[in-house]
Amino acid sequence: HAMYTKFLHKERLKEAKIFYGNWMQTLKSAEKKYGVRAKVITAIMYVETRFGKHTGNHQVLNRLARLANIAEPKNLEFNIQRLQKDDPN
């Protein structure tokens, strides 16, 4: 996909190879445990965080906790009431 071509520049690939080499034992352990190839884990980590250099500005744990509880009856009722208040139609 064209969106990912920026990750194929020589310097970025070199950075990924260095990370892979430095963390190979841990990556191989994760590969064995989760069934995801170490190089795929490396690629995902690079694309999503540039190996931890970009972690974003969202509080992920709070969002995941909210999603985990989205189907709870109290939570559903609260959100329905809030949405009806914001848009009574």
PDB file of C-alpha atoms in Angstrom:
ATOM      1  CA  HIS A   1       0.000   0.000   0.000  1.00  0.00           C
ATOM      2  CA  ALA A   2       1.309   3.470  -0.879  1.00  0.00           C
ATOM      3  CA  MET A   3       0.865   4.682   2.688  1.00  0.00           C
ATOM      4  CA  TYR A   4       3.657   2.359   3.858  1.00  0.00           C
ATOM      5  CA  THR A   5       6.285   3.172   1.223  1.00  0.00           C
ATOM      6  CA  LYS A   6       7.834   5.789   3.521  1.00  0.00           C
ATOM      7  CA  PHE A   7       8.923   2.945   5.789  1.00  0.00           C
ATOM      8  CA  LEU A   8      11.047   1.356   3.066  1.00  0.00           C
ATOM      9  CA  HIS A   9      13.798   3.992   2.925  1.00  0.00           C
ATOM     10  CA  LYS A  10      17.333   2.698   3.570  1.00  0.00           C
ATOM     11  CA  GLU A  11      17.778   4.567   6.859  1.00  0.00           C
ATOM     12  CA  ARG A  12      14.496   3.284   8.245  1.00  0.00           C
ATOM     13  CA  LEU A  13      15.258  -0.273   7.220  1.00  0.00           C
ATOM     14  CA  LYS A  14      18.687   0.046   8.832  1.00  0.00           C
ATOM     15  CA  GLU A  15      17.051   1.237  12.049  1.00  0.00           C
ATOM     16  CA  ALA A  16      14.686  -1.766  11.972  1.00  0.00           C
ATOM     17  CA  LYS A  17      17.578  -4.197  11.429  1.00  0.00           C
ATOM     18  CA  ILE A  18      19.468  -2.714  14.373  1.00  0.00           C
ATOM     19  CA  PHE A  19      16.395  -2.973  16.607  1.00  0.00           C
ATOM     20  CA  TYR A  20      15.800  -6.549  15.474  1.00  0.00           C
ATOM     21  CA  GLY A  21      19.404  -7.475  16.212  1.00  0.00           C
ATOM     22  CA  ASN A  22      19.385  -5.835  19.639  1.00  0.00           C
ATOM     23  CA  TRP A  23      16.086  -7.412  20.676  1.00  0.00           C
ATOM     24  CA  MET A  24      16.225 -10.703  18.755  1.00  0.00           C
ATOM     25  CA  GLN A  25      16.089 -12.950  21.826  1.00  0.00           C
ATOM     26  CA  THR A  26      13.023 -11.168  23.222  1.00  0.00           C
ATOM     27  CA  LEU A  27      11.364 -11.033  19.807  1.00  0.00           C
ATOM     28  CA  LYS A  28      11.965 -14.752  19.236  1.00  0.00           C
ATOM     29  CA  SER A  29      10.501 -15.490  22.664  1.00  0.00           C
ATOM     30  CA  ALA A  30       7.381 -13.483  21.775  1.00  0.00           C
ATOM     31  CA  GLU A  31       7.243 -15.273  18.420  1.00  0.00           C
ATOM     32  CA  LYS A  32       7.259 -18.637  20.155  1.00  0.00           C
ATOM     33  CA  LYS A  33       4.694 -17.579  22.751  1.00  0.00           C
ATOM     34  CA  TYR A  34       2.223 -15.744  20.483  1.00  0.00           C
ATOM     35  CA  GLY A  35       2.824 -17.326  17.077  1.00  0.00           C
ATOM     36  CA  VAL A  36       3.653 -14.025  15.369  1.00  0.00           C
ATOM     37  CA  ARG A  37       6.937 -13.890  13.468  1.00  0.00           C
ATOM     38  CA  ALA A  38       9.613 -11.758  15.134  1.00  0.00           C
ATOM     39  CA  LYS A  39      10.084  -9.703  11.975  1.00  0.00           C
ATOM     40  CA  VAL A  40       6.354  -8.981  11.825  1.00  0.00           C
ATOM     41  CA  ILE A  41       6.438  -7.797  15.449  1.00  0.00           C
ATOM     42  CA  THR A  42       9.417  -5.608  14.568  1.00  0.00           C
ATOM     43  CA  ALA A  43       7.588  -4.126  11.578  1.00  0.00           C
ATOM     44  CA  ILE A  44       4.464  -3.384  13.611  1.00  0.00           C
ATOM     45  CA  MET A  45       6.502  -1.772  16.380  1.00  0.00           C
ATOM     46  CA  TYR A  46       8.272   0.409  13.844  1.00  0.00           C
ATOM     47  CA  VAL A  47       5.151   1.499  11.991  1.00  0.00           C
ATOM     48  CA  GLU A  48       3.108   2.143  15.126  1.00  0.00           C
ATOM     49  CA  THR A  49       5.674   3.736  17.477  1.00  0.00           C
ATOM     50  CA  ARG A  50       8.988   3.954  15.646  1.00  0.00           C
ATOM     51  CA  PHE A  51      10.330   1.653  18.363  1.00  0.00           C
ATOM     52  CA  GLY A  52       8.936   3.732  21.197  1.00  0.00           C
ATOM     53  CA  LYS A  53      10.032   7.149  19.916  1.00  0.00           C
ATOM     54  CA  HIS A  54       6.426   8.104  19.142  1.00  0.00           C
ATOM     55  CA  THR A  55       3.955   6.994  21.755  1.00  0.00           C
ATOM     56  CA  GLY A  56       1.203   9.480  20.980  1.00  0.00           C
ATOM     57  CA  ASN A  57      -0.666  11.673  23.385  1.00  0.00           C
ATOM     58  CA  HIS A  58      -3.682   9.520  24.232  1.00  0.00           C
ATOM     59  CA  GLN A  59      -4.210   7.686  27.489  1.00  0.00           C
ATOM     60  CA  VAL A  60      -4.569   4.226  26.006  1.00  0.00           C
ATOM     61  CA  LEU A  61      -5.297   2.371  29.247  1.00  0.00           C
ATOM     62  CA  ASN A  62      -8.304   4.583  29.971  1.00  0.00           C
ATOM     63  CA  ARG A  63      -9.672   4.043  26.474  1.00  0.00           C
ATOM     64  CA  LEU A  64      -9.182   0.281  26.623  1.00  0.00           C
ATOM     65  CA  ALA A  65     -10.870   0.121  30.024  1.00  0.00           C
ATOM     66  CA  ARG A  66     -13.809   2.080  28.649  1.00  0.00           C
ATOM     67  CA  LEU A  67     -14.096  -0.280  25.695  1.00  0.00           C
ATOM     68  CA  ALA A  68     -13.888  -3.312  27.943  1.00  0.00           C
ATOM     69  CA  ASN A  69     -16.862  -2.028  29.944  1.00  0.00           C
ATOM     70  CA  ILE A  70     -18.930  -0.688  27.077  1.00  0.00           C
ATOM     71  CA  ALA A  71     -21.525  -3.461  27.247  1.00  0.00           C
ATOM     72  CA  GLU A  72     -22.085  -3.168  31.000  1.00  0.00           C
ATOM     73  CA  PRO A  73     -25.754  -2.249  31.627  1.00  0.00           C
ATOM     74  CA  LYS A  74     -24.913   0.816  33.765  1.00  0.00           C
ATOM     75  CA  ASN A  75     -22.514   2.065  31.121  1.00  0.00           C
ATOM     76  CA  LEU A  76     -25.008   1.503  28.291  1.00  0.00           C
ATOM     77  CA  GLU A  77     -27.780   3.343  30.127  1.00  0.00           C
ATOM     78  CA  PHE A  78     -25.469   6.251  30.956  1.00  0.00           C
ATOM     79  CA  ASN A  79     -24.324   6.594  27.343  1.00  0.00           C
ATOM     80  CA  ILE A  80     -27.850   6.303  25.934  1.00  0.00           C
ATOM     81  CA  GLN A  81     -29.048   9.057  28.263  1.00  0.00           C
ATOM     82  CA  ARG A  82     -26.077  11.243  27.380  1.00  0.00           C
ATOM     83  CA  LEU A  83     -26.640  10.765  23.645  1.00  0.00           C
ATOM     84  CA  GLN A  84     -30.371  11.473  23.957  1.00  0.00           C
ATOM     85  CA  LYS A  85     -29.578  14.653  25.865  1.00  0.00           C
ATOM     86  CA  ASP A  86     -27.174  15.771  23.147  1.00  0.00           C
ATOM     87  CA  ASP A  87     -29.498  14.779  20.279  1.00  0.00           C
ATOM     88  CA  PRO A  88     -33.127  14.299  21.336  1.00  0.00           C
ATOM     89  CA  ASN A  89     -34.193  13.266  17.819  1.00  0.00           C
TER      90      ASN A  89
END
